[in-house]
Amino acid sequence: MELKLYDTLTKDKQPFRPLDSNNVRMYVCGPTVYDFAHIGNARPVIVFDVLFRLLRHVYGESHVKYVRNITDVDDKINDRALRDYPGLPLNEAIRKVTEQTEWQFHDDVDALGCLRPTVEPRATEHVAEMRAIIEKLIKNGNAYVEQDHVLFKVASDPNYGKLARRSLDEMLAGARVDVAPYKHDAMDFVLWKPSKPGEPSWPSPGGIKPEGRPGWHIECSAMAWKHLGEQFDIHGGGIDLVFPHHENELAQSCCAFHEARMANVWMHNGFLQVEGEKMSKSLGNFVTIRELLTGWRGRSWPGDALRFAMMQTHYRSPIDWSLVLCDNAFNTLKDFFSVAAATTSENPPASIVEALADDLNTPKVIAELHALRRQVRSTGDEASVALGDALAFLGLDAERFSAWVAKADASVLSGAGKVDDLIAARAAARARKDFKESDRLRDELAARGIVLKDGKDVDGNPVTTWEIAR
Ligand code: AMP
Ligand code: ZN
């Protein structure tokens, strides 16, 4: 088996050769912690979790280091802190917002079956490394100080633009760069800037007197350097990060360390849209992971079903998220779990590993799962064990799935009151031909997630059974 990965920089699929197979290193840009993560944010988390599991399988669990940062310095965080905790000093309010959001994020991605990365560095704990890189860039002639800002001098880097493969005009438009008085050139981007009064601030690099705060791109260069070194194997994130974020990270790190490459492979997941449209609050189709787990349009799904839904599409293609996608994923997975043996992730079937090794071909993986499901009918136990092994390897957990279903059912039942009593009342209403009341009782149950099925028993007498709507 040969692992092949698509590299955004070279634009082709290549055999993966780690710099050191005893220490395979991957960095993925993580969340900015100011609010619940949306289902689009879940995509890179799931995609790179699948890759992490595959790398651990190929190179050994203790030979893979996965770093996913937490961005805890950002204007959106400051705005949220001011809004939610107007009485608190800003820095304290910011800490509350970031800690709470980080817990929420962990709960959500745990439910999606994602392993915790090896390290989850916080930007605010790596300001010294950011300053060190900035000093190197100034010394190397790649950055300059102007009006208490430090800027990266794009013209000093002949390789700038190679990742995004865009013309200067396209890059200018894409970066939505401001023409600012402290910029020598419109393309130059901020490495360090002054903090506004009351905002978080740190001693500045480059001999700047007032304290300041880092730009966004330098955070990832600093955290990747600290935890993975000057060069590492894989750098990942969503496709929207290619430009300007990754282009800028690449420029900073390569110029600071005099390296030709920052990461050997750049991987980007395609975008997620909801029911054919870009997800946005104004379109009313914005949905968080938490809402999908607990209630979206009157429905909810276990995290394993959401993970499985995400795997239906190849990671580089756009994905269209919908209610039907979630329902189908739920039903298929429920069927798989109903016949799969309870087992562990240690011995995945070769067909599954091979499909993943081909640039994480999860649609092929799913076809293989269906093939195993068909084999359960003919070969029984053997295929049932293989299916169980495959599901466990993919991070799909039968126990967690059933626990979610049991909890959701219990909550429907408690909300519906005594289902049997309501059904008996409806039968009585029907018997006295009070159809208005019997319909009302049926609707009341339906509103609480119970569907009634009217039929006849063996003697031809009417009977009503019920089930929980899915
Ligand atoms: P952010 O918190 O916006 O910086 O995003 C965190 C991660 O989620 C990044 O890797 C983004 O590329 C990714 N991301 C954000 N929105 C989407 C989306 N709609 N589809 C896929 N990935 C996304
Ligand atoms: Zn980043």
Short mmCIF file of N, CA, C and O and ligand atoms in Angstrom, two decimals, residues 29-32 38 40-41 43-44 216 237-241 269-272 279, ligand 1:
data_model
loop_
_atom_site.label_atom_id
_atom_site.label_comp_id
_atom_site.label_asym_id
_atom_site.label_seq_id
_atom_site.Cartn_x
_atom_site.Cartn_y
_atom_site.Cartn_z
N CYS A 29 -5.04 24.32 10.72
CA CYS A 29 -5.53 25.57 11.32
C CYS A 29 -6.85 25.30 12.04
O CYS A 29 -7.78 24.75 11.47
N GLY A 30 -6.90 25.69 13.29
CA GLY A 30 -8.06 25.39 14.12
C GLY A 30 -9.01 26.56 14.25
O GLY A 30 -8.90 27.54 13.52
N PRO A 31 -9.92 26.47 15.19
CA PRO A 31 -10.99 27.47 15.29
C PRO A 31 -10.56 28.77 15.95
O PRO A 31 -9.63 28.79 16.75
N THR A 32 -11.25 29.82 15.59
CA THR A 32 -11.17 31.07 16.33
C THR A 32 -12.30 30.99 17.34
O THR A 32 -13.45 30.80 16.96
N HIS A 38 -19.67 26.07 13.41
CA HIS A 38 -20.74 25.66 12.48
C HIS A 38 -20.32 24.37 11.77
O HIS A 38 -19.18 23.91 11.90
N GLY A 40 -19.70 23.80 8.76
CA GLY A 40 -18.57 23.99 7.84
C GLY A 40 -17.24 23.85 8.57
O GLY A 40 -16.30 23.22 8.07
N ASN A 41 -17.17 24.38 9.78
CA ASN A 41 -15.94 24.25 10.58
C ASN A 41 -15.67 22.80 10.93
O ASN A 41 -14.52 22.41 11.17
N ARG A 43 -15.97 20.35 9.00
CA ARG A 43 -15.43 19.58 7.88
C ARG A 43 -13.92 19.34 8.00
O ARG A 43 -13.49 18.19 7.96
N PRO A 44 -13.08 20.40 8.14
CA PRO A 44 -11.66 20.11 8.28
C PRO A 44 -11.36 19.26 9.51
O PRO A 44 -10.44 18.44 9.49
N TRP A 216 -2.87 37.87 12.30
CA TRP A 216 -3.39 36.50 12.35
C TRP A 216 -2.40 35.47 11.79
O TRP A 216 -2.14 34.43 12.40
N GLY A 237 -6.17 22.70 6.13
CA GLY A 237 -7.22 23.65 6.49
C GLY A 237 -8.24 23.70 5.37
O GLY A 237 -8.12 22.97 4.38
N GLY A 238 -9.22 24.55 5.52
CA GLY A 238 -10.24 24.71 4.48
C GLY A 238 -9.68 25.49 3.30
O GLY A 238 -8.71 26.25 3.43
N ILE A 239 -10.29 25.31 2.14
CA ILE A 239 -9.83 25.91 0.89
C ILE A 239 -9.79 27.44 0.96
O ILE A 239 -8.96 28.09 0.32
N ASP A 240 -10.65 28.01 1.80
CA ASP A 240 -10.67 29.48 1.95
C ASP A 240 -9.38 30.00 2.58
O ASP A 240 -9.10 31.19 2.51
N LEU A 241 -8.61 29.11 3.19
CA LEU A 241 -7.40 29.57 3.87
C LEU A 241 -6.18 29.65 2.94
O LEU A 241 -5.15 30.20 3.32
N ASN A 269 -9.52 21.18 2.36
CA ASN A 269 -10.85 20.61 2.13
C ASN A 269 -11.73 21.62 1.40
O ASN A 269 -11.60 22.83 1.57
N GLY A 270 -12.63 21.08 0.57
CA GLY A 270 -13.57 21.92 -0.16
C GLY A 270 -14.59 22.52 0.78
O GLY A 270 -14.68 22.15 1.96
N PHE A 271 -15.40 23.44 0.25
CA PHE A 271 -16.34 24.15 1.10
C PHE A 271 -17.63 23.38 1.30
O PHE A 271 -18.02 22.56 0.48
N LEU A 272 -18.26 23.66 2.42
CA LEU A 272 -19.56 23.07 2.70
C LEU A 272 -20.60 24.16 2.51
O LEU A 272 -20.44 25.28 2.98
N MET A 279 -23.66 29.06 3.35
CA MET A 279 -24.26 29.15 4.68
C MET A 279 -24.10 30.58 5.22
O MET A 279 -22.99 31.09 5.26
P1 AMP B 1 -12.45 29.81 11.00
O1 AMP B 1 -12.81 29.61 12.46
O2 AMP B 1 -13.44 30.58 10.21
O3 AMP B 1 -11.04 30.31 10.84
O4 AMP B 1 -12.48 28.38 10.31
C1 AMP B 1 -11.92 27.22 10.89
C2 AMP B 1 -11.76 26.17 9.82
O5 AMP B 1 -13.02 25.87 9.20
C3 AMP B 1 -10.84 26.59 8.67
O6 AMP B 1 -10.05 25.48 8.30
C4 AMP B 1 -11.81 26.97 7.56
O7 AMP B 1 -11.23 26.81 6.30
C5 AMP B 1 -12.90 25.96 7.78
N1 AMP B 1 -14.21 26.38 7.22
C6 AMP B 1 -14.90 27.51 7.54
N2 AMP B 1 -16.07 27.56 6.85
C7 AMP B 1 -16.14 26.42 6.10
C8 AMP B 1 -17.11 25.88 5.17
N3 AMP B 1 -18.27 26.48 4.92
N4 AMP B 1 -16.81 24.69 4.58
C9 AMP B 1 -15.67 24.04 4.84
N5 AMP B 1 -14.71 24.49 5.68
C10 AMP B 1 -14.94 25.67 6.31
#
